[in-house]
Short mmCIF file of C-alpha atoms in Angstrom, two decimals:
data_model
loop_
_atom_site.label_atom_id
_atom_site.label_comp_id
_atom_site.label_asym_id
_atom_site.label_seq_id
_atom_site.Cartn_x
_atom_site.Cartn_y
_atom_site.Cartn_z
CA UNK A 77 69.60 83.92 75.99
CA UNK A 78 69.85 85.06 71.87
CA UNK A 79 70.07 88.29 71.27
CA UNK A 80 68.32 90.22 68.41
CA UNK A 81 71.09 92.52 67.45
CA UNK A 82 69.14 95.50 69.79
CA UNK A 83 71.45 97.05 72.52
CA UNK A 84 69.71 96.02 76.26
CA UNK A 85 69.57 98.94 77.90
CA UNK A 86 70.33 98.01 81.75
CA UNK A 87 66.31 98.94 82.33
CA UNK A 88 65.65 96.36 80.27
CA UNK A 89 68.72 93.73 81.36
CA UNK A 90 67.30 94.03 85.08
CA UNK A 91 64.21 92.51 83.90
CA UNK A 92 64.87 89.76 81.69
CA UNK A 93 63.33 87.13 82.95
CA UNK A 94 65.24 84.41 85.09
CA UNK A 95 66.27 81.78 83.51
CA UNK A 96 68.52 80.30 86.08
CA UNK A 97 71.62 81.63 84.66
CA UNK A 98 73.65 84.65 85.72
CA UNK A 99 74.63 87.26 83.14
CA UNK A 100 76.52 90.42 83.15
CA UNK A 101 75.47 93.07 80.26
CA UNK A 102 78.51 93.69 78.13
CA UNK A 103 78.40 96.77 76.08
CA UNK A 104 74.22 96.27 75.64
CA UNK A 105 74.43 92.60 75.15
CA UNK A 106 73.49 89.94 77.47
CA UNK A 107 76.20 87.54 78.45
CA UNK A 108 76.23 84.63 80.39
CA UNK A 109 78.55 84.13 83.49
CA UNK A 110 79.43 80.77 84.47
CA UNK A 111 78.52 79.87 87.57
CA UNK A 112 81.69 80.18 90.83
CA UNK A 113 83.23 76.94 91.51
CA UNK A 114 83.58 76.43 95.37
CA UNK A 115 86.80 77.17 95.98
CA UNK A 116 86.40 80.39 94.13
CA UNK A 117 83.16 80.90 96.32
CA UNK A 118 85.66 79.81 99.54
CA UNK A 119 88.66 82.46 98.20
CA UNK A 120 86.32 85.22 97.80
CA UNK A 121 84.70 84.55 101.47
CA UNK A 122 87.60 84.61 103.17
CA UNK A 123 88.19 88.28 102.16
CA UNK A 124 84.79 89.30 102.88
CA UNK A 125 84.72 87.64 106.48
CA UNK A 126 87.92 90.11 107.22
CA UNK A 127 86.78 93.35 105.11
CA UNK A 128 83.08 93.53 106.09
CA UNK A 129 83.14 93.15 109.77
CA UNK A 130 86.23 95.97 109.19
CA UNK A 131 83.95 98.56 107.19
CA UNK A 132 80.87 97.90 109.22
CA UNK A 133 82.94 98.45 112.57
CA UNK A 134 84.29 101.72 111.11
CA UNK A 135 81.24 102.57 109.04
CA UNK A 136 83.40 103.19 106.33
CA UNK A 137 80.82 101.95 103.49
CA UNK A 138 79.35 99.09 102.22
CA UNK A 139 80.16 95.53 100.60
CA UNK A 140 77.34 94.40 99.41
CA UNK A 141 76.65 90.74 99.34
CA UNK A 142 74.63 87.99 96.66
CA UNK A 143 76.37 89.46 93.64
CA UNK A 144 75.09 93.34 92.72
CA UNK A 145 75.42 94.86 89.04
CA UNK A 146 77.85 98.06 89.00
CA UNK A 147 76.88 100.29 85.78
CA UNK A 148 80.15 100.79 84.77
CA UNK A 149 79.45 102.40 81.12
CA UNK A 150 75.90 103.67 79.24
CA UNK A 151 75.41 104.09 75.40
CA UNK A 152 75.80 100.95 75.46
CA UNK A 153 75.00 99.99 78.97
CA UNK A 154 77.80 97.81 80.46
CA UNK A 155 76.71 95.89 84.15
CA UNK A 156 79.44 93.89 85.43
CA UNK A 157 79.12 91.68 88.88
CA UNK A 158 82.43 91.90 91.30
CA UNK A 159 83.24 88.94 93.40
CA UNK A 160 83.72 90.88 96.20
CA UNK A 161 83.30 94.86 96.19
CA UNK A 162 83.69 97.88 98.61
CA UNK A 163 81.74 101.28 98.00
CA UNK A 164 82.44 104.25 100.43
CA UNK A 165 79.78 106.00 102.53
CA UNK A 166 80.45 108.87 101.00
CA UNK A 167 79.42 108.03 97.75
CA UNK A 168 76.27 106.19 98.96
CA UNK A 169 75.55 109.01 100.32
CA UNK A 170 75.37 111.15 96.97
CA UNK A 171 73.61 108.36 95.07
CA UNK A 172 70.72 109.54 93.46
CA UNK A 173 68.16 106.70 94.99
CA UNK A 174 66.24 104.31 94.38
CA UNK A 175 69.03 102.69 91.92
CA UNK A 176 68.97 98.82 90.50
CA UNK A 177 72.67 98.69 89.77
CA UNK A 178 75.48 101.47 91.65
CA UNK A 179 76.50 103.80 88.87
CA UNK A 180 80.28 103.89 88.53
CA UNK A 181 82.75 101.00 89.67
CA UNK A 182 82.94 99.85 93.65
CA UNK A 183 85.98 101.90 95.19
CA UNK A 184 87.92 98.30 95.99
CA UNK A 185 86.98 95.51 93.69
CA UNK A 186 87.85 91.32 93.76
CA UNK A 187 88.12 89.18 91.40
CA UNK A 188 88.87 85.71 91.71
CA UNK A 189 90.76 83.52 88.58
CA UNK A 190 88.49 80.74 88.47
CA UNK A 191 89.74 77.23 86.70
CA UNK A 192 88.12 78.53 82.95
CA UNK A 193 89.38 82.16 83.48
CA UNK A 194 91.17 83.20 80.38
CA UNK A 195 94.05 85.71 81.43
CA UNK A 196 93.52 87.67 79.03
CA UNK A 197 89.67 88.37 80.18
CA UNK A 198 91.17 88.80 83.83
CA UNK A 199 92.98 91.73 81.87
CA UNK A 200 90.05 93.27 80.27
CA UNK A 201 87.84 93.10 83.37
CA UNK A 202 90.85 94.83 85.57
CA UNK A 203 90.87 97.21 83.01
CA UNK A 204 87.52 98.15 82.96
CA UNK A 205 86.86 98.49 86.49
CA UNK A 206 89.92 100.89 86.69
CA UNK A 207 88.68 102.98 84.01
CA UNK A 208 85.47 103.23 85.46
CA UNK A 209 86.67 104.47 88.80
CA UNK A 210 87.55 101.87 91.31
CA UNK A 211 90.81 102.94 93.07
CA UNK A 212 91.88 99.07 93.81
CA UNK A 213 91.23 95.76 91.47
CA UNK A 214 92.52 93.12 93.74
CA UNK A 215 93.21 89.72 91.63
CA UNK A 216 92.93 86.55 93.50
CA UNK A 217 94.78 83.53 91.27
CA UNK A 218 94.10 79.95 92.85
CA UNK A 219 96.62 78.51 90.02
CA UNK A 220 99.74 80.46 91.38
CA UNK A 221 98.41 81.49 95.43
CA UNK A 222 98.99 85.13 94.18
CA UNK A 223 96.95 88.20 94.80
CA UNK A 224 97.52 90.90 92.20
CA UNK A 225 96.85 94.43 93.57
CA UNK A 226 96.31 96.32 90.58
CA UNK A 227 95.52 101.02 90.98
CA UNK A 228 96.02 103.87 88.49
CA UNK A 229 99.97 103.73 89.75
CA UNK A 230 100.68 100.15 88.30
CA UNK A 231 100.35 96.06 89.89
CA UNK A 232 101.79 94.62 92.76
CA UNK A 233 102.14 91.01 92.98
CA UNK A 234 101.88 89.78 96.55
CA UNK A 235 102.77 86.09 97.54
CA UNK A 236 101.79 83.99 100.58
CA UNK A 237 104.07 85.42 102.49
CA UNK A 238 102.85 88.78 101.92
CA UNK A 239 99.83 90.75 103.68
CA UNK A 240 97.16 92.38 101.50
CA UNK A 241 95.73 96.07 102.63
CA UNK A 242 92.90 98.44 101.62
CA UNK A 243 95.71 101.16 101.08
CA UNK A 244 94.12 104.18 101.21
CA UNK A 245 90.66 102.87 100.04
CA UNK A 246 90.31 101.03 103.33
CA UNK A 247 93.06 102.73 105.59
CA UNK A 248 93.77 100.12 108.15
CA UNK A 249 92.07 97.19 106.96
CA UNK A 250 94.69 94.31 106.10
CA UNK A 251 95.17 90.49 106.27
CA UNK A 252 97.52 87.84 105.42
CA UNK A 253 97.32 86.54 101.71
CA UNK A 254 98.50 83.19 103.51
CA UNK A 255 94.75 83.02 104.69
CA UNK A 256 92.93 83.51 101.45
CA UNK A 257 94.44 80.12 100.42
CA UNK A 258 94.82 78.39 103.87
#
């Protein structure tokens, strides 16, 4: 998709017309988002099939599937697509509906390194979502079986031998990073 040097509003960016790609809308501007490899599709799975069943069960929020837009900035609008994210009831609740894309970052967010990833735009994206109000950015890297845990107080680094937890986003959900990459 070109652009024309115009902002995209998120109005607009919601109906572009499909063009079998997936984008994200970076500060106004349309950008394309390679497609998930399957292990990165398999990685982020395995966390869902533990968290959802968790949040339903407690009815703690939601974690919406098939890859939702989170309005993370306007003027320009900025829509970025989490792997895997968790929004609490609560702020369902207080969402001013109907709404295309959640306003404000999910309160736990994924992301999973996939092979092209640069590192650096792992960085920026971790960044972003803190700043615009998610409590966790978990970081799933294939390359080194790591899970990054990354909240306003600083980054963890678990191993394989480690277990991951909601902390206080998802008080008593957990699981072993072992099975994320078993």
């Amino acid at each position: 998709m070109a652009t024309t040097g115009k902002l995209m509003t998120a109005e607009e960016f919601v109906r572009i017309p499909d063009d079998g790609h997936r984008y994200e809308l970076i500060r106004g501007e349309p950008r394309k988002v390679a497609a998930a490899s399957f292990d990165h599709g398999v990685y982020a799975s395995r966390i869902v099939e533990t968290l959802l069943p968790y949040v339903r069960s407690n009815r703690l929020g939601e974690v919406p599937l098939t890859e939702p837009g989170f309005l993370l900035g306007t003027d320009p609008d900025h829509v970025r697509i989490p792997d895997v994210g968790f929004v609490r009831q609560e702020r369902i609740d207080a969402a001013e509906r109907p709404f295309v894309f959640f306003s404000g970052a999910p309160d736990l967010v994924v992301e999973v390194v996939s092979p092209n990833d640069r590192y650096t735009d792992v960085d920026v994206k971790v960044g972003e979502w803190l700043e615009a109000g998610a409590s966790l950015v978990i970081v799933v890297n294939p390359r080194n079986s790591t899970v990054q845990v990354h909240s306003s107080e600083g980054t963890n680094t678990l191993t394989e031998a480690d277990t991951l937890s909601g902390g206080a986003v998802v008080e008593g959900w957990s699981m072993s990073v072992a099975d994320i990459f078993s």
